[in-house]
Amino acid sequence: MSSTSTAPAPDVPLAALAATSLSPKRPGGFFSKPSGWLSVAVLVVFVLTGVFGPMLMERPGGLGTDILQAPSGAHWFGTDDLGQDVFTQVVWGTRISLTVGVVASLIAIVIGTALGLGAAYLKWLDPFVTTITDVMLSLPLLPLMILVTALAGPSVTTLVVVIGVLSWPEVTRLIRSNGMVVAAMPYIDGARVLGAGAVRIITREILPAVMPLIVVSVLLTAARSVISEAGLSFLGMGDPSSWSWGRILLNAQRSGTIATAWWQTLFPSLAILLLVLASTIAGVRYNDSRDPRTKGM
Amino acid sequence: MAMPDVVLSVENLTKHFTARGSLLRRSPHVVRALDGVSFDLRASETLGIVGESGCGKSTLARTIVGLERPTAGRVTLRGEDVHAARGRDLRVLRRRVQIVLQDPYTSLNPRRTVRDLLLQPFEIHRDLLPRARREARIDELVELVGLNPDHLDRYPFQFSGGQRQRIGIARALALEPEVIVCDEPVSALDVSIQAQVVNLFQRLQRELGLSYVFIAHDLSVVRHISDRIGVMYLGKMAELGDRTDVYDTPRHPYTSALLSAVPVPDPALRGTRSRRLLEGDPPSPVDPPSGCRFRTRCWKAQDVCATTEPPLTAPDPREQAFACHFPMTQPATTAS
């Protein structure tokens, strides 16, 4: 009720303080801890594999005579029931899994950020966005994804769109709640008095303040998208003509060798685990390095 | 004194905030933050607004500059309704009434340099100044408020509170307004810095012919800077008049009690003055008292105060206006 006192500096929210750490010589930067550079190194390896791997290796074919071989010098990750090299499959799968993860994550981020920021600043929009977000979050996503993919026909594009369009609610929630903190800052009022319109305030004042969160969201959503992609591919919703990690698992399951040829499921699963772990840690590390309160910890 | 021209006119301004009731408790709370406030602001004049926390001072400031829409009443700037304007008219009107916010620590975007902060008004109002001349104008503004132009590429957190408030003032001045609403511009500053900033406000007024609505709860600061003073209580104007009238011969009991609470800086005079302590807190603006709003804490209250609301009138047009059935008759501050 009392409008005469506002909280002093100590309560300035994280997002608003983030900029104070912009100076280049700050301690506690992203790479100052192993979790920072290690996770990025892993991500870089995955990206390089995804981009250049398929150029250096032949597409896995079914002509091999080495069937169901355990990992060895000739076949690092062993071979499957058709004699296809699992390592080659994992390398080829990296490209599809990464693409689906990144593009789906970008779709989710664009939708999620736009709705989240709009809801944070525009009072009339907020109830609608909140309701839709809640409904989306309460839907059983996996059955829905299966249904839509089955109806649209399995392809990489379908996967990307389905995963992207169904993954934005978490982003919206995150961006909305943090955007509301920024929207309540007095400097937003200051911009309004100067005559700034809603679009200018959202894009020039609030968006930069929540940018660090968006970066984190991209990484976390990409990780979840990779898992979704693997799950859908494993359930046979992937593109049958392209390789992905989930498809390797599906093949293992289909051929009935899943119980005996452990290498056929272990290595694609490890790839998924490593990628998800690396991007999650990178996201968390980025968030920590931006927060002045946990800096240097 | 000839009647100077009125720049800003506030007519019966009312702002009610509705705190929506929950599903079970349907009746919504209505917070009557402003309930029929009227005053005129003349050219090159400073109108001080004082009052306790929660009396509607900041709501008044926010409504004047258009951050809030009034429930009723009008704010007119040289005859044009501030809240009825749309599009281009609104942008022009916005330009002419600016605000200096209370807290210099949160009222500047921490991600922008001072240069960016000062360029922002010109980016919003592109037609005001050609791009090539903006930098020069910024240097001019910075010097006007007493900052070093070499510091333009620093971030707000590299400045002290007083310097930040100067940045805020420079930003308000960028659009060459006629009226600046100062919403407690010095209350977040150290006392030594307060004087500098208040003097800056006075110098700018002399040089640029600005009119101020100066809101504060520090009576001494308001007395120092204001030509006229309005005393607010629970969303209404209790007393409004020239500084000397209001401070030396307060007519409304609330003003008198408020003034008696000002500390006396001279130890020799201490104790020679009666101090009237009001009991309790101001009533809630959700459910204000009937009749005169001050009656629940007023020592002069009688039955008529509960039934009839006293209007804000000036019995003697040369003196201040006040809203009280039983006004103070003599200077309360001299009684011992």
CSV table of N, CA and C in Angstrom, one decimal, chain A residues 134-282:
chain,number,residue,atom,x,y,z
A,134,ASP,N,-0.3,-23.8,-18.3
A,134,ASP,CA,-0.8,-24.8,-17.3
A,134,ASP,C,-1.4,-26.0,-18.0
A,135,VAL,N,-2.2,-25.7,-19.0
A,135,VAL,CA,-2.9,-26.9,-19.7
A,135,VAL,C,-1.8,-27.7,-20.4
A,136,MET,N,-0.9,-27.0,-21.1
A,136,MET,CA,0.2,-27.7,-21.8
A,136,MET,C,1.0,-28.6,-20.9
A,137,LEU,N,1.3,-28.0,-19.7
A,137,LEU,CA,2.2,-28.8,-18.7
A,137,LEU,C,1.4,-30.0,-18.2
A,138,SER,N,0.1,-29.9,-18.1
A,138,SER,CA,-0.6,-31.0,-17.5
A,138,SER,C,-0.9,-32.1,-18.6
A,139,LEU,N,-0.7,-31.8,-19.9
A,139,LEU,CA,-0.9,-32.8,-20.9
A,139,LEU,C,0.1,-33.9,-20.8
A,140,PRO,N,-0.3,-35.2,-21.0
A,140,PRO,CA,0.7,-36.2,-21.1
A,140,PRO,C,1.5,-36.1,-22.4
A,141,LEU,N,2.7,-35.6,-22.3
A,141,LEU,CA,3.4,-35.2,-23.5
A,141,LEU,C,3.8,-36.4,-24.4
A,142,LEU,N,4.3,-37.5,-23.8
A,142,LEU,CA,4.8,-38.6,-24.7
A,142,LEU,C,3.7,-39.2,-25.5
A,143,PRO,N,2.5,-39.6,-24.9
A,143,PRO,CA,1.5,-40.1,-25.8
A,143,PRO,C,1.0,-39.1,-26.9
A,144,LEU,N,1.1,-37.8,-26.5
A,144,LEU,CA,0.7,-36.8,-27.5
A,144,LEU,C,1.7,-36.7,-28.6
A,145,MET,N,2.9,-36.7,-28.3
A,145,MET,CA,4.0,-36.7,-29.3
A,145,MET,C,3.8,-37.9,-30.2
A,146,ILE,N,3.6,-39.1,-29.6
A,146,ILE,CA,3.4,-40.3,-30.4
A,146,ILE,C,2.3,-40.2,-31.4
A,147,LEU,N,1.2,-39.7,-30.8
A,147,LEU,CA,0.0,-39.5,-31.6
A,147,LEU,C,0.2,-38.6,-32.8
A,148,VAL,N,0.8,-37.4,-32.5
A,148,VAL,CA,0.9,-36.4,-33.6
A,148,VAL,C,1.9,-37.0,-34.6
A,149,THR,N,3.0,-37.6,-34.1
A,149,THR,CA,4.0,-38.1,-35.1
A,149,THR,C,3.4,-39.2,-35.9
A,150,ALA,N,2.6,-40.0,-35.3
A,150,ALA,CA,2.0,-41.1,-36.1
A,150,ALA,C,1.1,-40.6,-37.1
A,151,LEU,N,0.4,-39.5,-36.8
A,151,LEU,CA,-0.6,-39.0,-37.7
A,151,LEU,C,0.1,-38.2,-38.9
A,152,ALA,N,1.2,-37.5,-38.5
A,152,ALA,CA,1.9,-36.7,-39.5
A,152,ALA,C,2.9,-37.5,-40.4
A,153,GLY,N,3.1,-38.8,-39.9
A,153,GLY,CA,4.1,-39.6,-40.6
A,153,GLY,C,5.5,-39.3,-40.1
A,154,PRO,N,6.3,-40.4,-39.9
A,154,PRO,CA,7.6,-40.2,-39.3
A,154,PRO,C,8.6,-39.6,-40.2
A,155,SER,N,9.2,-38.5,-39.8
A,155,SER,CA,10.3,-37.8,-40.5
A,155,SER,C,11.0,-36.9,-39.5
A,156,VAL,N,12.2,-36.5,-39.9
A,156,VAL,CA,13.0,-35.7,-39.0
A,156,VAL,C,12.2,-34.4,-38.8
A,157,THR,N,11.7,-33.8,-39.8
A,157,THR,CA,11.0,-32.5,-39.7
A,157,THR,C,9.8,-32.7,-38.7
A,158,THR,N,9.0,-33.8,-38.8
A,158,THR,CA,7.9,-34.0,-37.9
A,158,THR,C,8.4,-34.0,-36.5
A,159,LEU,N,9.5,-34.7,-36.3
A,159,LEU,CA,10.1,-34.8,-34.9
A,159,LEU,C,10.4,-33.5,-34.4
A,160,VAL,N,11.1,-32.7,-35.2
A,160,VAL,CA,11.6,-31.4,-34.7
A,160,VAL,C,10.4,-30.5,-34.4
A,161,VAL,N,9.4,-30.5,-35.3
A,161,VAL,CA,8.3,-29.6,-35.0
A,161,VAL,C,7.5,-30.1,-33.8
A,162,VAL,N,7.2,-31.4,-33.7
A,162,VAL,CA,6.4,-31.9,-32.6
A,162,VAL,C,7.1,-31.6,-31.3
A,163,ILE,N,8.4,-31.9,-31.2
A,163,ILE,CA,9.1,-31.7,-29.9
A,163,ILE,C,9.2,-30.2,-29.6
A,164,GLY,N,9.5,-29.4,-30.6
A,164,GLY,CA,9.7,-28.0,-30.4
A,164,GLY,C,8.4,-27.4,-29.9
A,165,VAL,N,7.3,-27.7,-30.6
A,165,VAL,CA,6.0,-27.0,-30.3
A,165,VAL,C,5.4,-27.5,-29.0
A,166,LEU,N,5.9,-28.7,-28.5
A,166,LEU,CA,5.3,-29.2,-27.2
A,166,LEU,C,6.3,-28.9,-26.0
A,167,SER,N,7.4,-28.3,-26.3
A,167,SER,CA,8.4,-28.1,-25.2
A,167,SER,C,8.4,-26.7,-24.6
A,168,TRP,N,7.7,-25.7,-25.2
A,168,TRP,CA,7.8,-24.3,-24.8
A,168,TRP,C,7.3,-24.0,-23.4
A,169,PRO,N,6.3,-24.7,-22.8
A,169,PRO,CA,5.7,-24.2,-21.6
A,169,PRO,C,6.7,-24.0,-20.5
A,170,GLU,N,7.7,-24.9,-20.3
A,170,GLU,CA,8.6,-24.7,-19.2
A,170,GLU,C,9.4,-23.4,-19.4
A,171,VAL,N,9.8,-23.2,-20.7
A,171,VAL,CA,10.5,-21.9,-21.0
A,171,VAL,C,9.6,-20.7,-20.6
A,172,THR,N,8.3,-20.8,-21.0
A,172,THR,CA,7.4,-19.7,-20.8
A,172,THR,C,7.4,-19.4,-19.3
A,173,ARG,N,7.2,-20.4,-18.5
A,173,ARG,CA,7.1,-20.2,-17.1
A,173,ARG,C,8.4,-19.5,-16.5
A,174,LEU,N,9.5,-20.0,-16.9
A,174,LEU,CA,10.8,-19.5,-16.4
A,174,LEU,C,10.9,-18.0,-16.8
A,175,ILE,N,10.7,-17.7,-18.1
A,175,ILE,CA,10.9,-16.4,-18.6
A,175,ILE,C,9.9,-15.4,-18.0
A,176,ARG,N,8.6,-15.9,-17.9
A,176,ARG,CA,7.6,-15.1,-17.3
A,176,ARG,C,7.9,-14.7,-15.9
A,177,SER,N,8.2,-15.7,-15.1
A,177,SER,CA,8.5,-15.3,-13.7
A,177,SER,C,9.6,-14.4,-13.5
A,178,ASN,N,10.7,-14.6,-14.3
A,178,ASN,CA,11.8,-13.7,-14.1
A,178,ASN,C,11.6,-12.3,-14.8
A,179,GLY,N,10.8,-12.4,-15.9
A,179,GLY,CA,10.5,-11.1,-16.6
A,179,GLY,C,9.6,-10.2,-15.7
A,180,MET,N,8.8,-10.9,-14.9
A,180,MET,CA,7.9,-10.1,-14.0
A,180,MET,C,8.7,-9.3,-13.0
A,181,VAL,N,9.8,-9.9,-12.5
A,181,VAL,CA,10.6,-9.2,-11.6
A,181,VAL,C,11.2,-8.0,-12.2
A,182,VAL,N,11.7,-8.2,-13.5
A,182,VAL,CA,12.3,-7.0,-14.2
A,182,VAL,C,11.2,-6.0,-14.5
A,183,ALA,N,10.1,-6.5,-14.9
A,183,ALA,CA,9.0,-5.5,-15.3
A,183,ALA,C,8.6,-4.6,-14.1
A,184,ALA,N,8.8,-5.1,-12.9
A,184,ALA,CA,8.4,-4.3,-11.8
A,184,ALA,C,9.5,-3.3,-11.3
A,185,MET,N,10.7,-3.4,-12.0
A,185,MET,CA,11.7,-2.4,-11.6
A,185,MET,C,11.4,-1.0,-12.0
A,186,PRO,N,11.8,-0.1,-11.1
A,186,PRO,CA,11.5,1.3,-11.4
A,186,PRO,C,12.0,1.8,-12.8
A,187,TYR,N,13.1,1.2,-13.3
A,187,TYR,CA,13.6,1.8,-14.5
A,187,TYR,C,12.7,1.5,-15.7
A,188,ILE,N,11.8,0.5,-15.5
A,188,ILE,CA,10.8,0.2,-16.6
A,188,ILE,C,9.8,1.4,-16.6
A,189,ASP,N,9.4,1.8,-15.4
A,189,ASP,CA,8.5,3.0,-15.3
A,189,ASP,C,9.2,4.2,-15.9
A,190,GLY,N,10.5,4.3,-15.7
A,190,GLY,CA,11.3,5.4,-16.2
A,190,GLY,C,11.2,5.4,-17.8
A,191,ALA,N,11.3,4.3,-18.4
A,191,ALA,CA,11.2,4.2,-19.8
A,191,ALA,C,9.8,4.5,-20.3
A,192,ARG,N,8.8,4.1,-19.5
A,192,ARG,CA,7.4,4.4,-19.9
A,192,ARG,C,7.2,5.9,-19.9
A,193,VAL,N,7.7,6.6,-18.9
A,193,VAL,CA,7.5,8.0,-18.8
A,193,VAL,C,8.2,8.7,-20.0
A,194,LEU,N,9.3,8.2,-20.4
A,194,LEU,CA,10.0,8.8,-21.6
A,194,LEU,C,9.2,8.5,-22.9
A,195,GLY,N,8.2,7.7,-22.8
A,195,GLY,CA,7.3,7.5,-24.0
A,195,GLY,C,7.5,6.1,-24.7
A,196,ALA,N,8.3,5.2,-24.1
A,196,ALA,CA,8.6,3.9,-24.7
A,196,ALA,C,7.3,3.1,-24.7
A,197,GLY,N,7.1,2.4,-25.9
A,197,GLY,CA,5.9,1.6,-26.0
A,197,GLY,C,6.2,0.2,-25.5
A,198,ALA,N,5.2,-0.7,-25.5
A,198,ALA,CA,5.3,-2.0,-25.0
A,198,ALA,C,6.4,-2.8,-25.7
A,199,VAL,N,6.4,-2.7,-27.0
A,199,VAL,CA,7.4,-3.5,-27.8
A,199,VAL,C,8.8,-3.1,-27.5
A,200,ARG,N,9.0,-1.8,-27.4
A,200,ARG,CA,10.3,-1.3,-27.0
A,200,ARG,C,10.8,-1.7,-25.6
A,201,ILE,N,9.8,-1.7,-24.7
A,201,ILE,CA,10.2,-2.1,-23.3
A,201,ILE,C,10.5,-3.6,-23.3
A,202,ILE,N,9.7,-4.4,-24.0
A,202,ILE,CA,9.9,-5.8,-23.9
A,202,ILE,C,11.2,-6.2,-24.6
A,203,THR,N,11.5,-5.6,-25.7
A,203,THR,CA,12.7,-6.0,-26.5
A,203,THR,C,13.9,-5.3,-26.0
A,204,ARG,N,13.8,-4.1,-25.5
A,204,ARG,CA,15.1,-3.4,-25.2
A,204,ARG,C,15.4,-3.4,-23.7
A,205,GLU,N,14.4,-3.6,-22.9
A,205,GLU,CA,14.6,-3.5,-21.4
A,205,GLU,C,14.5,-4.8,-20.8
A,206,ILE,N,13.5,-5.6,-21.0
A,206,ILE,CA,13.3,-6.8,-20.3
A,206,ILE,C,14.1,-8.0,-20.9
A,207,LEU,N,14.0,-8.1,-22.3
A,207,LEU,CA,14.7,-9.2,-23.0
A,207,LEU,C,16.2,-9.2,-22.6
A,208,PRO,N,17.0,-8.1,-22.6
A,208,PRO,CA,18.4,-8.2,-22.3
A,208,PRO,C,18.6,-8.7,-20.8
A,209,ALA,N,17.6,-8.4,-20.0
A,209,ALA,CA,17.8,-8.7,-18.6
A,209,ALA,C,17.6,-10.2,-18.4
A,210,VAL,N,16.7,-10.9,-19.2
A,210,VAL,CA,16.5,-12.3,-19.0
A,210,VAL,C,17.4,-13.1,-20.0
A,211,MET,N,18.2,-12.4,-20.8
A,211,MET,CA,19.0,-13.2,-21.8
A,211,MET,C,19.8,-14.3,-21.2
A,212,PRO,N,20.5,-14.1,-20.1
A,212,PRO,CA,21.2,-15.2,-19.5
A,212,PRO,C,20.3,-16.5,-19.3
A,213,LEU,N,19.1,-16.2,-18.8
A,213,LEU,CA,18.2,-17.3,-18.6
A,213,LEU,C,17.9,-18.0,-19.9
A,214,ILE,N,17.7,-17.2,-20.9
A,214,ILE,CA,17.4,-17.8,-22.2
A,214,ILE,C,18.5,-18.8,-22.7
A,215,VAL,N,19.8,-18.3,-22.5
A,215,VAL,CA,20.9,-19.2,-22.8
A,215,VAL,C,20.8,-20.5,-22.1
A,216,VAL,N,20.5,-20.4,-20.8
A,216,VAL,CA,20.4,-21.6,-20.0
A,216,VAL,C,19.3,-22.5,-20.5
A,217,SER,N,18.2,-21.8,-20.8
A,217,SER,CA,17.0,-22.5,-21.3
A,217,SER,C,17.3,-23.3,-22.6
A,218,VAL,N,18.0,-22.6,-23.5
A,218,VAL,CA,18.4,-23.3,-24.8
A,218,VAL,C,19.1,-24.6,-24.5
A,219,LEU,N,20.1,-24.5,-23.6
A,219,LEU,CA,20.8,-25.7,-23.3
A,219,LEU,C,20.0,-26.8,-22.6
A,220,LEU,N,19.2,-26.4,-21.7
A,220,LEU,CA,18.4,-27.4,-20.9
A,220,LEU,C,17.3,-28.0,-21.8
A,221,THR,N,16.7,-27.1,-22.6
A,221,THR,CA,15.6,-27.6,-23.5
A,221,THR,C,16.2,-28.5,-24.6
A,222,ALA,N,17.4,-28.2,-25.1
A,222,ALA,CA,18.1,-29.0,-26.1
A,222,ALA,C,18.3,-30.4,-25.5
A,223,ALA,N,18.7,-30.5,-24.2
A,223,ALA,CA,19.0,-31.8,-23.6
A,223,ALA,C,17.7,-32.6,-23.6
A,224,ARG,N,16.6,-31.9,-23.2
A,224,ARG,CA,15.4,-32.7,-23.1
A,224,ARG,C,14.9,-33.1,-24.5
A,225,SER,N,15.1,-32.2,-25.5
A,225,SER,CA,14.7,-32.6,-26.8
A,225,SER,C,15.4,-33.8,-27.3
A,226,VAL,N,16.7,-33.9,-27.0
A,226,VAL,CA,17.5,-35.1,-27.4
A,226,VAL,C,16.9,-36.3,-26.8
A,227,ILE,N,16.5,-36.3,-25.6
A,227,ILE,CA,15.9,-37.4,-24.9
A,227,ILE,C,14.6,-37.7,-25.6
A,228,SER,N,13.8,-36.7,-25.8
A,228,SER,CA,12.5,-36.9,-26.5
A,228,SER,C,12.7,-37.6,-27.9
A,229,GLU,N,13.7,-37.1,-28.6
A,229,GLU,CA,13.9,-37.6,-29.9
A,229,GLU,C,14.3,-39.1,-29.8
A,230,ALA,N,15.2,-39.4,-28.9
A,230,ALA,CA,15.6,-40.8,-28.7
A,230,ALA,C,14.4,-41.6,-28.3
A,231,GLY,N,13.6,-41.1,-27.5
A,231,GLY,CA,12.4,-41.9,-27.0
A,231,GLY,C,11.5,-42.2,-28.2
A,232,LEU,N,11.2,-41.1,-29.0
A,232,LEU,CA,10.3,-41.3,-30.1
A,232,LEU,C,10.9,-42.2,-31.2
A,233,SER,N,12.2,-42.1,-31.4
A,233,SER,CA,12.8,-42.9,-32.4
A,233,SER,C,12.7,-44.4,-31.9
A,234,PHE,N,13.0,-44.6,-30.7
A,234,PHE,CA,12.9,-45.9,-30.1
A,234,PHE,C,11.5,-46.5,-30.3
A,235,LEU,N,10.5,-45.7,-30.2
A,235,LEU,CA,9.2,-46.2,-30.4
A,235,LEU,C,8.8,-46.3,-31.8
A,236,GLY,N,9.7,-46.1,-32.7
A,236,GLY,CA,9.5,-46.2,-34.1
A,236,GLY,C,8.9,-45.0,-34.8
A,237,MET,N,9.0,-43.9,-34.2
A,237,MET,CA,8.4,-42.6,-34.7
A,237,MET,C,9.5,-41.8,-35.5
A,238,GLY,N,10.7,-42.4,-35.5
A,238,GLY,CA,11.7,-41.6,-36.2
A,238,GLY,C,11.7,-41.9,-37.7
A,239,ASP,N,12.6,-41.1,-38.4
A,239,ASP,CA,12.7,-41.3,-39.8
A,239,ASP,C,13.4,-42.6,-40.1
A,240,PRO,N,12.7,-43.5,-40.8
A,240,PRO,CA,13.4,-44.9,-41.1
A,240,PRO,C,14.6,-44.8,-42.0
A,241,SER,N,14.7,-43.7,-42.7
A,241,SER,CA,15.8,-43.6,-43.7
A,241,SER,C,17.0,-42.9,-43.1
A,242,SER,N,17.0,-42.4,-41.9
A,242,SER,CA,18.1,-41.7,-41.3
A,242,SER,C,18.5,-42.3,-40.0
A,243,TRP,N,19.7,-42.1,-39.6
A,243,TRP,CA,20.2,-42.7,-38.3
A,243,TRP,C,20.0,-41.7,-37.2
A,244,SER,N,19.6,-42.3,-36.0
A,244,SER,CA,19.6,-41.5,-34.8
A,244,SER,C,19.9,-42.5,-33.7
A,245,TRP,N,20.2,-42.0,-32.5
A,245,TRP,CA,20.6,-42.8,-31.4
A,245,TRP,C,19.4,-43.7,-31.0
A,246,GLY,N,18.2,-43.1,-31.0
A,246,GLY,CA,17.0,-43.9,-30.6
A,246,GLY,C,16.8,-45.0,-31.6
A,247,ARG,N,17.1,-44.8,-32.9
A,247,ARG,CA,16.9,-45.8,-33.9
A,247,ARG,C,17.8,-47.0,-33.6
A,248,ILE,N,19.0,-46.8,-33.2
A,248,ILE,CA,19.9,-47.9,-32.9
A,248,ILE,C,19.3,-48.8,-31.8
A,249,LEU,N,18.8,-48.1,-30.8
A,249,LEU,CA,18.1,-48.8,-29.7
A,249,LEU,C,16.9,-49.6,-30.3
A,250,LEU,N,16.2,-49.0,-31.2
A,250,LEU,CA,15.0,-49.6,-31.7
A,250,LEU,C,15.4,-50.9,-32.5
A,251,ASN,N,16.5,-50.8,-33.3
A,251,ASN,CA,17.0,-51.9,-34.1
A,251,ASN,C,17.4,-53.1,-33.1
A,252,ALA,N,18.1,-52.7,-32.0
A,252,ALA,CA,18.5,-53.7,-31.1
A,252,ALA,C,17.3,-54.4,-30.5
A,253,GLN,N,16.3,-53.7,-30.2
A,253,GLN,CA,15.1,-54.2,-29.6
A,253,GLN,C,14.4,-55.1,-30.6
A,254,ARG,N,14.3,-54.6,-31.9
A,254,ARG,CA,13.6,-55.4,-32.9
A,254,ARG,C,14.2,-56.7,-33.2
A,255,SER,N,15.5,-56.7,-33.3
A,255,SER,CA,16.3,-57.9,-33.7
A,255,SER,C,16.3,-58.9,-32.6
A,256,GLY,N,15.9,-58.5,-31.4
A,256,GLY,CA,15.9,-59.4,-30.3
A,256,GLY,C,17.2,-59.7,-29.7
A,257,THR,N,18.2,-58.9,-30.0
A,257,THR,CA,19.5,-59.1,-29.5
A,257,THR,C,19.8,-58.1,-28.3
A,258,ILE,N,18.7,-57.5,-27.9
A,258,ILE,CA,18.9,-56.4,-26.8
A,258,ILE,C,19.4,-57.1,-25.5
A,259,ALA,N,19.1,-58.3,-25.3
A,259,ALA,CA,19.5,-59.0,-24.0
A,259,ALA,C,20.9,-59.5,-24.1
A,260,THR,N,21.4,-59.8,-25.2
A,260,THR,CA,22.7,-60.4,-25.3
A,260,THR,C,23.8,-59.4,-25.8
A,261,ALA,N,23.5,-58.6,-26.8
A,261,ALA,CA,24.5,-57.7,-27.3
A,261,ALA,C,24.4,-56.4,-26.6
A,262,TRP,N,25.0,-56.3,-25.4
A,262,TRP,CA,24.9,-55.2,-24.6
A,262,TRP,C,25.5,-53.9,-25.2
A,263,TRP,N,26.5,-54.2,-26.1
A,263,TRP,CA,27.2,-53.0,-26.7
A,263,TRP,C,26.3,-52.2,-27.6
A,264,GLN,N,25.3,-52.9,-28.1
A,264,GLN,CA,24.4,-52.3,-29.1
A,264,GLN,C,23.5,-51.2,-28.4
A,265,THR,N,23.2,-51.4,-27.2
A,265,THR,CA,22.4,-50.4,-26.5
A,265,THR,C,23.2,-49.5,-25.6
A,266,LEU,N,24.3,-50.1,-25.1
A,266,LEU,CA,25.1,-49.3,-24.1
A,266,LEU,C,25.7,-48.0,-24.8
A,267,PHE,N,26.3,-48.1,-26.0
A,267,PHE,CA,27.0,-47.0,-26.5
A,267,PHE,C,26.1,-45.8,-27.0
A,268,PRO,N,25.0,-46.1,-27.7
A,268,PRO,CA,24.1,-45.0,-27.9
A,268,PRO,C,23.5,-44.4,-26.7
A,269,SER,N,23.2,-45.2,-25.7
A,269,SER,CA,22.7,-44.7,-24.4
A,269,SER,C,23.7,-43.8,-23.8
A,270,LEU,N,25.0,-44.2,-23.8
A,270,LEU,CA,26.1,-43.4,-23.2
A,270,LEU,C,26.2,-42.1,-23.9
A,271,ALA,N,26.0,-42.1,-25.3
A,271,ALA,CA,26.1,-40.9,-26.0
A,271,ALA,C,25.0,-39.9,-25.6
A,272,ILE,N,23.8,-40.5,-25.4
A,272,ILE,CA,22.7,-39.6,-25.0
A,272,ILE,C,23.0,-39.0,-23.6
A,273,LEU,N,23.4,-39.9,-22.7
A,273,LEU,CA,23.7,-39.5,-21.3
A,273,LEU,C,24.8,-38.4,-21.3
A,274,LEU,N,25.8,-38.6,-22.1
A,274,LEU,CA,26.9,-37.6,-22.1
A,274,LEU,C,26.5,-36.3,-22.6
A,275,LEU,N,25.7,-36.3,-23.7
A,275,LEU,CA,25.3,-35.1,-24.3
A,275,LEU,C,24.3,-34.3,-23.4
A,276,VAL,N,23.4,-35.0,-22.8
A,276,VAL,CA,22.4,-34.4,-21.9
A,276,VAL,C,23.1,-33.8,-20.7
A,277,LEU,N,24.0,-34.7,-20.2
A,277,LEU,CA,24.7,-34.2,-19.0
A,277,LEU,C,25.6,-33.0,-19.3
A,278,ALA,N,26.3,-33.0,-20.4
A,278,ALA,CA,27.2,-31.9,-20.7
A,278,ALA,C,26.4,-30.6,-20.9
A,279,SER,N,25.3,-30.7,-21.6
A,279,SER,CA,24.5,-29.5,-21.9
A,279,SER,C,23.9,-29.0,-20.6
A,280,THR,N,23.4,-29.9,-19.8
A,280,THR,CA,22.8,-29.5,-18.5
A,280,THR,C,23.8,-28.8,-17.6
A,281,ILE,N,25.0,-29.4,-17.5
A,281,ILE,CA,26.0,-28.8,-16.7
A,281,ILE,C,26.5,-27.5,-17.2
A,282,ALA,N,26.6,-27.4,-18.5
A,282,ALA,CA,27.0,-26.1,-19.1
A,282,ALA,C,26.0,-25.1,-18.8
